[in-house]
Coordinates of C-alpha atoms and ligand atoms in Angstrom, one line a residue:
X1 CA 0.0 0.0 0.0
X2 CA 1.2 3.6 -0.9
X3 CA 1.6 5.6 2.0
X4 CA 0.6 9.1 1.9
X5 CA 2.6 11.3 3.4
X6 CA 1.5 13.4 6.0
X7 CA 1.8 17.0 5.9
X8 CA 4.9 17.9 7.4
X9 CA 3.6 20.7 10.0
X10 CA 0.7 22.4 10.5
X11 CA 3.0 25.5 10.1
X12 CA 2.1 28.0 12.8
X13 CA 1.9 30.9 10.0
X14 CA -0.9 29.2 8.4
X15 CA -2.8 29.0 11.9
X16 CA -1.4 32.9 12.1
X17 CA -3.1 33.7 8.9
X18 CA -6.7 32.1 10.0
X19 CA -6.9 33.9 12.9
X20 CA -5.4 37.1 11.6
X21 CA -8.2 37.3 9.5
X22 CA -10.9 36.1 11.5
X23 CA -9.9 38.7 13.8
X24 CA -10.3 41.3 11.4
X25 CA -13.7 42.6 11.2
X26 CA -15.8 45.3 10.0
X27 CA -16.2 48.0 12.6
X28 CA -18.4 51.1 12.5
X29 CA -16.1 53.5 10.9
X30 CA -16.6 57.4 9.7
X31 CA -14.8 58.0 6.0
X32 CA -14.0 61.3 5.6
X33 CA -13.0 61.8 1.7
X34 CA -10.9 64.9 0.9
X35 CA -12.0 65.6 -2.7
X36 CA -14.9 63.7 -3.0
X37 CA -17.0 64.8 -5.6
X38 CA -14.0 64.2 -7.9
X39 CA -13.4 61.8 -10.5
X40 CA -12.1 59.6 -8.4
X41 CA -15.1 59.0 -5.8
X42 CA -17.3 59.0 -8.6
X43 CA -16.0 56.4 -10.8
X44 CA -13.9 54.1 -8.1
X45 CA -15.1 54.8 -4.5
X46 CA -18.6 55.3 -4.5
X47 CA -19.7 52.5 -6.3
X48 CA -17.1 50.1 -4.3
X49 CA -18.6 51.7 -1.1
X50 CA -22.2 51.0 -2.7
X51 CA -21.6 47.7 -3.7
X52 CA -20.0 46.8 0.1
X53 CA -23.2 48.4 1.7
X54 CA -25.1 46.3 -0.9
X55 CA -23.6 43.0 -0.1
X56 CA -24.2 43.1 3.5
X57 CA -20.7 44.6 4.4
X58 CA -21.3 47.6 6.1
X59 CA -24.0 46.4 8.1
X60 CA -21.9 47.4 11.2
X61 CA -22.6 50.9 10.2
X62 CA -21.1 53.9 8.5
X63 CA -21.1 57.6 7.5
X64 CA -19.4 59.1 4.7
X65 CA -18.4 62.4 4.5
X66 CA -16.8 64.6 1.4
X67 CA -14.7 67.3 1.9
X68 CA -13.3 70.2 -0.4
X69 CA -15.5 72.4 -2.7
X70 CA -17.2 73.4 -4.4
X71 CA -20.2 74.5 -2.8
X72 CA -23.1 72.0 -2.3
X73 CA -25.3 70.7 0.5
X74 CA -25.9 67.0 1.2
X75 CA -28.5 66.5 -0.6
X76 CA -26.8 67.8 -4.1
X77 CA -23.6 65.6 -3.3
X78 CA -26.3 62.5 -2.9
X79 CA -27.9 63.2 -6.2
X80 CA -24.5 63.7 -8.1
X81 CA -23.2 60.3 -6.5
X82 CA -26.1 58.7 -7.7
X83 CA -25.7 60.3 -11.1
X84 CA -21.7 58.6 -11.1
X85 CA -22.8 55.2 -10.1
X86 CA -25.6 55.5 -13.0
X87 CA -22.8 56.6 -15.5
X88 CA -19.5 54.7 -14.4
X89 CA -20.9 51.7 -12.9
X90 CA -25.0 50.6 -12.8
X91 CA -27.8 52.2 -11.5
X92 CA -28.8 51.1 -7.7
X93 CA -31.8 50.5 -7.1
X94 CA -34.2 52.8 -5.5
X95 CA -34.5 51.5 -2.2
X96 CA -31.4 50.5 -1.4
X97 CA -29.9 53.6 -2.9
X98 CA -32.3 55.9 -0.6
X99 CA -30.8 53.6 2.1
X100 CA -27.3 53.9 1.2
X101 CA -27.3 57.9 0.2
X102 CA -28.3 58.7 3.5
X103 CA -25.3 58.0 5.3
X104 CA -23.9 60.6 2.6
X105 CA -22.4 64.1 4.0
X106 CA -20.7 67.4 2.2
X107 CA -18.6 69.8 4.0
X108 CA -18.0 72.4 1.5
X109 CA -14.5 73.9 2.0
X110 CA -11.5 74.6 1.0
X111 CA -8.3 72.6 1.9
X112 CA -6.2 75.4 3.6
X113 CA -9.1 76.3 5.1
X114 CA -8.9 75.8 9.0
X115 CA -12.9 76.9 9.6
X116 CA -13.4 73.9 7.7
X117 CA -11.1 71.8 10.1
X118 CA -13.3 73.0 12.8
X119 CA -16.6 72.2 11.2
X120 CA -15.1 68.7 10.2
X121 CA -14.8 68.2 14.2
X122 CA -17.7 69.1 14.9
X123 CA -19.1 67.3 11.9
X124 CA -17.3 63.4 13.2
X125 CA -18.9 64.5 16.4
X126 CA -22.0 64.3 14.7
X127 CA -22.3 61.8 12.2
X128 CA -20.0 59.1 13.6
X129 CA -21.2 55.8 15.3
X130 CA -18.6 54.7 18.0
X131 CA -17.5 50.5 17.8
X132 CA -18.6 48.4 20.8
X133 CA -15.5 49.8 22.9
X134 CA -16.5 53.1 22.2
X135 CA -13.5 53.9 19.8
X136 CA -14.7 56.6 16.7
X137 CA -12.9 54.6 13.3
X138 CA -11.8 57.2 11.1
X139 CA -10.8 56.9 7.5
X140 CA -9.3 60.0 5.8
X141 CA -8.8 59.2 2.0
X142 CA -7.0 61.4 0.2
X143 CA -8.5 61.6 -3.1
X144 CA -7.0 64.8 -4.5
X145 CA -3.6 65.4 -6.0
X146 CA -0.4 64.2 -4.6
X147 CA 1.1 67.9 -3.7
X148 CA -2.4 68.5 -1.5
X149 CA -1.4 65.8 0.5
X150 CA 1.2 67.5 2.5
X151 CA -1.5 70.3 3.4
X152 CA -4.1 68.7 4.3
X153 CA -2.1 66.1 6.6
X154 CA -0.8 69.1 8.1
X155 CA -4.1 70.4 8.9
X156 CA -5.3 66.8 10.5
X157 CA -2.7 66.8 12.7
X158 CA -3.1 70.3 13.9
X159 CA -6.8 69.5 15.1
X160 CA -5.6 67.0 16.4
X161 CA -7.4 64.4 14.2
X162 CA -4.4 61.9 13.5
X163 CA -4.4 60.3 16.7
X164 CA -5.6 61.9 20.1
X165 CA -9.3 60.2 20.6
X166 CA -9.6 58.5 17.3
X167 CA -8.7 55.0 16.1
X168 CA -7.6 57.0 12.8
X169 CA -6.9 55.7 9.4
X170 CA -5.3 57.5 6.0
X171 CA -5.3 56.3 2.6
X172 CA -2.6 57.8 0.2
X173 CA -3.2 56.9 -3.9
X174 CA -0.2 56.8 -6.0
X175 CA 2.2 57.9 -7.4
X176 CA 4.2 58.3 -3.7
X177 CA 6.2 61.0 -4.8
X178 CA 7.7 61.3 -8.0
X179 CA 11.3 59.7 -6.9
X180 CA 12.9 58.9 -3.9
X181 CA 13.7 62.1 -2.5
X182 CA 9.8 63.4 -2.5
X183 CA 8.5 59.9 -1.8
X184 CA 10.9 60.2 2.2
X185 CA 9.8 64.0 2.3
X186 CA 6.4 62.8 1.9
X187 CA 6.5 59.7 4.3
X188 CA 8.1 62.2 6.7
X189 CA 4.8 64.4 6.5
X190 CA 3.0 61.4 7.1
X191 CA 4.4 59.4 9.6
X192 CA 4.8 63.3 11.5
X193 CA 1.2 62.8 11.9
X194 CA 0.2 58.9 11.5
X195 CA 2.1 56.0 12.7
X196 CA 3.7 53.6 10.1
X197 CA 0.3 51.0 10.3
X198 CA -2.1 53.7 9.9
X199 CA -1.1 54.7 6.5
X200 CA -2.4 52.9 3.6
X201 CA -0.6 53.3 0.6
X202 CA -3.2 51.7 -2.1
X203 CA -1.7 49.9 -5.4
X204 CA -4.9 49.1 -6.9
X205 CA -3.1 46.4 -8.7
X206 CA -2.5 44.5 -5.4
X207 CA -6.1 44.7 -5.4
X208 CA -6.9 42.5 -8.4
X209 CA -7.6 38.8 -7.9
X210 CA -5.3 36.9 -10.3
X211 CA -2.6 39.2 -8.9
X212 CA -3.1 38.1 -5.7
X213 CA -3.5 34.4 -7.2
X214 CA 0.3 34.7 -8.1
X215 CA 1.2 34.2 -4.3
X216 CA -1.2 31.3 -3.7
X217 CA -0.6 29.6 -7.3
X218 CA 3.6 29.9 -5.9
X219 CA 2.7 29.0 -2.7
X220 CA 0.0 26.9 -2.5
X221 CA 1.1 24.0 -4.9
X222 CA 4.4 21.7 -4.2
X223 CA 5.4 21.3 -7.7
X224 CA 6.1 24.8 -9.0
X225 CA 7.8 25.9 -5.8
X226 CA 10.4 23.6 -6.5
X227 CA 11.2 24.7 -10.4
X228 CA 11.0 28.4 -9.5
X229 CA 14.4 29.5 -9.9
X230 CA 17.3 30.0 -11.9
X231 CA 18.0 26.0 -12.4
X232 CA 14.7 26.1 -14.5
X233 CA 13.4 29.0 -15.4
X234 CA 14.9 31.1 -18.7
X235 CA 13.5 33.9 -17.8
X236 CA 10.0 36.6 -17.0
X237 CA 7.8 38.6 -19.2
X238 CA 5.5 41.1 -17.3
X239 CA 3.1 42.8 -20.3
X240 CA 1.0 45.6 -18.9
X241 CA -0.4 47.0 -22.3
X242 CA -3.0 49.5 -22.4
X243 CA -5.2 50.2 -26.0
X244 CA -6.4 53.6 -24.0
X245 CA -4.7 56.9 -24.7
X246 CA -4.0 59.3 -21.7
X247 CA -7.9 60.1 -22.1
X248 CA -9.0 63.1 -20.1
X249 CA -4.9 63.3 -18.3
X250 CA -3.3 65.3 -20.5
X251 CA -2.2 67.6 -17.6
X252 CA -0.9 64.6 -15.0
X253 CA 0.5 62.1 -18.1
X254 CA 2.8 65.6 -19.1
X255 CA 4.3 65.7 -15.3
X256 CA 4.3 61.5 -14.9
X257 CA 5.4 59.7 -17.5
X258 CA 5.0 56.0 -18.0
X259 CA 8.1 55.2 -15.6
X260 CA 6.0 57.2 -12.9
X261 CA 2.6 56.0 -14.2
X262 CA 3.1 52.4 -14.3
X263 CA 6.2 50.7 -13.8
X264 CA 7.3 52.4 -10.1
X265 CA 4.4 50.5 -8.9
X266 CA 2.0 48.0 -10.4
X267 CA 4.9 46.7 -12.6
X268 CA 7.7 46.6 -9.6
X269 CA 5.0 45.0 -7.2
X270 CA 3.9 42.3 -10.0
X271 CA 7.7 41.4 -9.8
X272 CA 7.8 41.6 -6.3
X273 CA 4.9 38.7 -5.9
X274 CA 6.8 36.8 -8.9
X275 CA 10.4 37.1 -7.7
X276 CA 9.7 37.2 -3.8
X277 CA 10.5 34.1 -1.2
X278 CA 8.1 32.6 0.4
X279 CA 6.9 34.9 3.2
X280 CA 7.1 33.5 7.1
X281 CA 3.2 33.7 7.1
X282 CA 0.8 36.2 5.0
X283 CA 0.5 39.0 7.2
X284 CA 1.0 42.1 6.1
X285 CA 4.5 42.5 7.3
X286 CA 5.7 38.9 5.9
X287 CA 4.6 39.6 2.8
X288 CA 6.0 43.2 2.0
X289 CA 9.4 42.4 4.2
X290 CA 9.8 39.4 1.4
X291 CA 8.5 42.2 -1.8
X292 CA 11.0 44.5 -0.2
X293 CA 14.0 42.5 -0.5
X294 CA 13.1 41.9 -4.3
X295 CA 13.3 45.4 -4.8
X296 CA 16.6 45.6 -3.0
X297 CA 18.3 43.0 -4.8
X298 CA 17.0 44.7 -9.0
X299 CA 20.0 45.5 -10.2
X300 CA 20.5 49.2 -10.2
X301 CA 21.0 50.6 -14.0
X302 CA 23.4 53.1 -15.2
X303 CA 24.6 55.5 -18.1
X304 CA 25.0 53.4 -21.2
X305 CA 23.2 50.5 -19.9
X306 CA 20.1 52.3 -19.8
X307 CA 20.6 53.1 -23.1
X308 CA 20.8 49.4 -24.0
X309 CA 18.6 47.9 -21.6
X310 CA 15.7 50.1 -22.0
X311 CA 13.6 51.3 -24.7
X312 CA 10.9 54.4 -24.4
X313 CA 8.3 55.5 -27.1
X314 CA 5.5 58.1 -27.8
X315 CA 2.6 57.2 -29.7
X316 CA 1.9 58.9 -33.0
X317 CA -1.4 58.4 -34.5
X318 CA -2.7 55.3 -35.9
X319 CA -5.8 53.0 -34.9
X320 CA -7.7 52.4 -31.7
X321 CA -11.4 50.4 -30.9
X322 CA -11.6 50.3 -34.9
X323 CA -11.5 54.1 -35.7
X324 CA -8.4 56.8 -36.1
X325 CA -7.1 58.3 -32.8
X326 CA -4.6 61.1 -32.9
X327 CA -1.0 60.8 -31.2
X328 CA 0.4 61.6 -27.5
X329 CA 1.4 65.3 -28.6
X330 CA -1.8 66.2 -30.0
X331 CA -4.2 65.0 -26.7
X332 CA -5.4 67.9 -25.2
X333 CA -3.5 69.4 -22.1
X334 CA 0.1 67.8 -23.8
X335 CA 2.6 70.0 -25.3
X336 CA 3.0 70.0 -29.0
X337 CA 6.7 69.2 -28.8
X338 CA 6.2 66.7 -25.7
X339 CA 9.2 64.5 -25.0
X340 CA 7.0 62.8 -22.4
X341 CA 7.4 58.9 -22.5
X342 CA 4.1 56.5 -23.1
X343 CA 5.4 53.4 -24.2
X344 CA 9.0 51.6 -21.7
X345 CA 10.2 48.2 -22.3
X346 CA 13.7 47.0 -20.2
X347 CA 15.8 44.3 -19.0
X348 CA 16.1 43.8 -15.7
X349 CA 18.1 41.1 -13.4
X350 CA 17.6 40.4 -10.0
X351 CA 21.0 39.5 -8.3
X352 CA 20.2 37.2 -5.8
X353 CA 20.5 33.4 -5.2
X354 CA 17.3 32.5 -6.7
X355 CA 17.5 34.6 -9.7
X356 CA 20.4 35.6 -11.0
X357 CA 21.3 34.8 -14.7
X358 CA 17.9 34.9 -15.1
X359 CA 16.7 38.4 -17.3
X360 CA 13.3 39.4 -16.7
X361 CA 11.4 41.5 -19.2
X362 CA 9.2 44.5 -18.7
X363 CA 7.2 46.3 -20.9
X364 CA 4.0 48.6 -20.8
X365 CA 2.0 51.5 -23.3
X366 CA -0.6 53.0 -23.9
X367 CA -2.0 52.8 -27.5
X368 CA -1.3 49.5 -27.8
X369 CA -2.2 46.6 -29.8
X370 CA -4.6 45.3 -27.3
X371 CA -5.5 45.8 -23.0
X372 CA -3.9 43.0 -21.7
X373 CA -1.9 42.5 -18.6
X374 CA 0.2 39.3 -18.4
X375 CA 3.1 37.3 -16.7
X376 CA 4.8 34.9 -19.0
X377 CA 7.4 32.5 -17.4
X378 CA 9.5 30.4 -19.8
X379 CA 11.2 27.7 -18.6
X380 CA 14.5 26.2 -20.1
X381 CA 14.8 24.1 -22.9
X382 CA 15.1 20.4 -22.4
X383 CA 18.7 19.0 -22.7
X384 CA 18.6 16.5 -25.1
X385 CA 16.1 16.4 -28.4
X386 CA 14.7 12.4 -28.3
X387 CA 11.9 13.1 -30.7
X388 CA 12.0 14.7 -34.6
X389 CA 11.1 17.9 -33.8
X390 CA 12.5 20.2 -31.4
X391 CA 9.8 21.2 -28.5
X392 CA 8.8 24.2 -27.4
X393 CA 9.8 25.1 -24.2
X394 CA 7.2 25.0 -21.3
X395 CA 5.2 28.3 -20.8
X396 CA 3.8 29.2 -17.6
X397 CA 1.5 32.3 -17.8
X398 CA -0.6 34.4 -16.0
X399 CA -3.3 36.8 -17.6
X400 CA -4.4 39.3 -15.0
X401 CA -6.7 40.7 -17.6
X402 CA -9.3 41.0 -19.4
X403 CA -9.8 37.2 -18.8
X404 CA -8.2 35.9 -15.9
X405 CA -6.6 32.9 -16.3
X406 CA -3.4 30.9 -15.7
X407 CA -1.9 28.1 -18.3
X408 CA 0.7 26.2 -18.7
X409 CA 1.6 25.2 -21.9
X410 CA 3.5 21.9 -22.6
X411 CA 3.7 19.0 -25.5
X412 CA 2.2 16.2 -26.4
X413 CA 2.0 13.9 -29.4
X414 CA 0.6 14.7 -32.7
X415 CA -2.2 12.2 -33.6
X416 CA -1.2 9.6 -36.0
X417 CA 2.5 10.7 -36.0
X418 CA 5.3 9.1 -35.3
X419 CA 7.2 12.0 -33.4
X420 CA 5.8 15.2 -34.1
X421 CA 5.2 17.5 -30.4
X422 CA 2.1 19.3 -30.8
X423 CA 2.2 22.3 -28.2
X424 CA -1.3 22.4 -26.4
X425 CA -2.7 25.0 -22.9
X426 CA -3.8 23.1 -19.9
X427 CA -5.9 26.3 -18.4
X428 CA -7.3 27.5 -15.5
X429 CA -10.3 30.3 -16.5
X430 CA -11.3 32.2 -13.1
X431 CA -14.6 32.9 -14.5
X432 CA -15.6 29.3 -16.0
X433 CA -14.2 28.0 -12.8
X434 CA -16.0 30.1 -10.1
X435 CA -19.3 31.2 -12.6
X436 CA -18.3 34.9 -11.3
X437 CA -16.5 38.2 -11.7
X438 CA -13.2 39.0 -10.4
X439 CA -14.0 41.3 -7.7
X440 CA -14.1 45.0 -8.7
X441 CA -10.4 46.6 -8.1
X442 CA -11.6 48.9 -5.5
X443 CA -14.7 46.9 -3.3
X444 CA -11.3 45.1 -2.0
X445 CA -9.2 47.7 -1.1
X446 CA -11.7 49.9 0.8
X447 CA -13.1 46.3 2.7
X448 CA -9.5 45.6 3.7
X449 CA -8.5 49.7 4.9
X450 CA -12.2 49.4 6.9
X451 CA -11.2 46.1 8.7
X452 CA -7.4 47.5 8.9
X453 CA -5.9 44.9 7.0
X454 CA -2.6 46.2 5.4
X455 CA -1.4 43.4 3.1
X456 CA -2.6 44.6 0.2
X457 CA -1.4 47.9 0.7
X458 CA 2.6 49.4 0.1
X459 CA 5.1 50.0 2.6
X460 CA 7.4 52.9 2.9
X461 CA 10.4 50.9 2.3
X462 CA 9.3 49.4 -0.5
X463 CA 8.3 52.5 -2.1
X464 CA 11.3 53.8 -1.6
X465 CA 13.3 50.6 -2.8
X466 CA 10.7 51.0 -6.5
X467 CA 12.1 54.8 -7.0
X468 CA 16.1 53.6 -6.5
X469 CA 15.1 51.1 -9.1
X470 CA 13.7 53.4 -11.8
X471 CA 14.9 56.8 -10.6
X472 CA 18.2 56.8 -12.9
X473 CA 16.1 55.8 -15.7
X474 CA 14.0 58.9 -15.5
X475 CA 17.2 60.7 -14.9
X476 CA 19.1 59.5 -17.8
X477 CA 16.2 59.8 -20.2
X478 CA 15.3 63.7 -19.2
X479 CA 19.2 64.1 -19.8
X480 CA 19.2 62.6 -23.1
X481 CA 15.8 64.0 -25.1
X482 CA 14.4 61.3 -27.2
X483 CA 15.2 62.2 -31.2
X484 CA 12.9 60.0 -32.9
X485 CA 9.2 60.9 -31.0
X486 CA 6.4 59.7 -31.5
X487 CA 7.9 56.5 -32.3
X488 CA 5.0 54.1 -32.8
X489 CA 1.8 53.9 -34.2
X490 CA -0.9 54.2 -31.9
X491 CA -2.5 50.4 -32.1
X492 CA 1.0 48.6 -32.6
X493 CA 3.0 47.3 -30.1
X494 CA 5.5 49.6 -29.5
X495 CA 8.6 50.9 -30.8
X496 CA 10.7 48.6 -33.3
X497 CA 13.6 48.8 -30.8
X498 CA 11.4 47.0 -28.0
X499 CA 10.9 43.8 -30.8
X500 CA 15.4 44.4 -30.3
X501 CA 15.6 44.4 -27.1
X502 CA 14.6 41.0 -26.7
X503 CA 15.5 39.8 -29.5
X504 CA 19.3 40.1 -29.3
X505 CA 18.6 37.5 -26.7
X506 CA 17.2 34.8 -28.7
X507 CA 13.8 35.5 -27.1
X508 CA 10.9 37.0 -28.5
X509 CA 7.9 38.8 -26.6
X510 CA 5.2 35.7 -25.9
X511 CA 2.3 38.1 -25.7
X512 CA 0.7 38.9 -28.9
Ligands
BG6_601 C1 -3.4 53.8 -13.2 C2 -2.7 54.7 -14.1 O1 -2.7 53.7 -12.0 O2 -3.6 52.5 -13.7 C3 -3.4 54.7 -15.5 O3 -2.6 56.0 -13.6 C4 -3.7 53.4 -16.0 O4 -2.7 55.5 -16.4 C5 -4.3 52.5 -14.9 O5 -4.5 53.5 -17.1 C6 -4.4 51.0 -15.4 O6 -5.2 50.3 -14.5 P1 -6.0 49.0 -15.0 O7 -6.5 48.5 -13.7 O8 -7.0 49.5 -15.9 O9 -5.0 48.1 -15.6

């Protein structure tokens, strides 16, 4: 008789992880959201806030409060937010929206504003519903732009609003500076106010199921753990392609860039999950101590090998959803001489025992072929050719979107032939499998910051680490202005010398 083999301990981090959770729960929490009748709160955080009440989440209770201008009493601010979730998302129904809207608040004012700051007090005194010991959960989002930030902290913590007699929350969106040295002078604002596990930096890709899949796919399944490294692996693709423009950004795409845009963060975290150990349980801290370490160990880029292991573009104009589209320079708000990047494609190496040798490709545009995000892993070829035809190395990939699935592809025998390897998908489809929708980006992130759960949110370290990686990139490419922009057609995949880059390797990009 086979013996099975029992598993080998009930690993305490596993038992962590249970209870962790389980302790987490929703409280009744106050969220106070600076700038929110902007585009923001209308397209991502009042239908995720909907849906949660919706779904029974916020039974515990809740108020909602926006803050900034312009002027408009409660009842306005409920009719526009029901206009939003009508436009960017469905319309609720009657009933439950009527329920929903009244928790709803607008304190008209501006952000330097201290009379505001003083009505806001008063206001939480008001409108909030203590938790069963009494505490008052706060959540201050900032949904505004990154240089009102620094003000407005600076306001909270001078009524006294950080801390003091609040259980007191603050979500921060991206981008966290826009390099190293604003993303510490910014932390230092913050943690001058908050405490390091009261800040919730959001990366709304950490958010997105089949991301988060890449940690329990590594870590939940014997056999890949064991191939996931330099012995077998030739290298990593991460695709983040985009077939939107900059659409109504002219004015933030001109100061951000694609480096700033994209790859600081979703890109660099979607490495992190692929590249990282396995954590000592999946707590927040485990996890982003492991992500950080990635980050540390990127090899750092310089002068002329920036120049060869990078590649930037513009998009001219070309084709988009079937019709003509004009290029980067003529969008509105954009310069018409921009230099400003769209389009970055690199190699990078990680120089640390698990991967080093082993290049990993990034690339990401807007005005691309097609929207697709995905995480091709190639493993090596076999050693010795015992059939006809050569095979295909096996493909391992991950497509965060539009359809979420993972496959592996491998080969197999060709019917009737006497050697031919036929290359076939064994594939995992999230929504054939589970008959639902991946859960909207944003539901996730605001459930988590409500229960306090950090994992899913960025630490300042790691932050910090993502800038060192790309900072000399930005600085070597403002040094040295692009000749040849736009260089690609809007609906192709990029500039010619991105096809090079990997190329000159032997490789070619997998997704198509
Ligand atoms: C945002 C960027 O963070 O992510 C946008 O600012 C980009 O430029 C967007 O379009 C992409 O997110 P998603 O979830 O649509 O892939």
């Amino acid at each position: 008789m086979i013996k099975i083999s029992e598993p080998v301990i009930e690993r305490g981090l596993l038992r962590k992880c249970t209870v962790d959770l389980k302790e987490l729960k929703v409280e009744p929490f106050t969220m106070i959201i600076f700038g929110g009748a902007g585009d923001l709160s209308k397209r991502k955080l009042m239908p995720g806030l909907y849906h949660l009440f919706d779904a029974g989440d916020l039974a515990a209770g809740f108020s909602v409060l926006s803050f900034g201008l312009p002027q408009k009493d409660d009842n306005a601010y409920r009719r526009e937010m029901l206009g939003a979730l009508s436009q960017f998302d469905a319309a609720p129904g009657e009933d439950k929206w009527e329920e929903f809207s009244r928790n709803l608040y607008y304190l008209p004012s501006r952000f330097d504003d201290e009379a505001g700051y003083e009505e806001l007090c008063r206001k939480i005194d008001k409108i909030s519903v203590p938790d069963q010991s009494y505490r008052t959960n706060i959540i201050f989002y900032m949904a505004v732009p990154p240089d009102m930030v620094p003000l407005i902290v600076g306001k909270l913590k001078k009524f006294n609003l950080c801390k003091g007699p609040f259980n007191a929350r603050i979500v921060v969106e991206k981008p966290f500076g826009v390099d190293s040295r604003s993303a510490r002078e910014l932390n230092r604002t913050l943690v001058d106010a908050f405490d390091e596990c009261q800040i919730f930096r959001i990366d709304h890709y950490l958010s997105k199921e089949p991301v988060q899949n890449i940690l329990f796919f590594r870590f939940a399944n014997f056999v890949f753990e064991q191939i996931w490294n330099r012995n077998y692996v030739d290298h990593v693709q991460i695709t983040v392609a985009e077939d939107i423009g900059i659409e109504h950004r002219g004015g933030f795409y001109e100061r951000t860039g694609v480096v700033r845009d994209i790859v600081q963060n979703h890109m660099l975290q979607i490495l992190g999950l692929i590249a990282m150990e396995p954590p000592v349980g999946f707590s927040a801290d485990y996890v982003r101590d492991e992500k950080t370490k990635v980050f540390n160990s990127v090899r750092i880029m310089e002068g002329a090998d920036i120049d060869r292991h990078t590649v930037r573009g513009q998009y001219g104009a070309g084709a988009a959803g079937g019709g003509p589209v004009v290029g980067y320079r003529q969008e509105r708000d954009v310069a018409p001489l921009s230099l400003q990047p769209t389009f970055f494609a690199a190699k990078f190496h990680i120089d640390n025992m698990r991967w080093a040798g082993v290049p990993f490709f990034l690339r990401t545009g807007k005005r691309l072929a097609k929207r697709i995000t995905e995480i091709c892993i190639q493993f090596k070829q076999l050693p010795l050719r015992l059939f006809g035809t050569p095979c295909d190395p096996n493909i391992l990939v991950f497509t965060i979107q539009p359809d979420e699935k993972i496959s592996l592809k491998f080969g197999v025998k060709y019917p009737y032939s006497i050697d031919e390897i036929y290359p076939v998908n064994m594939v995992f489809g999230y929504r054939d499998t589970f008959q639902v929708k991946a859960r909207p980006d944003y539901e996730r992130l605001l459930l988590d910051c409500i229960k306090g759960d950090l994992s899913l949110f960025v630490r300042q370290d790691s932050v910090e680490a993502m800038w060192q990686i790309v900072d000399p990139i930005n600085a070597r490419w403002e040094s040295t202005p692009p000749k040849d922009f736009p260089n690609y057609r809007a609906g192709s995949w990029g500039p010619r010398q991105a096809q090079t880059l990997i190329e000159e390797t032997g490789r070619s990009w997998l997704t198509v």
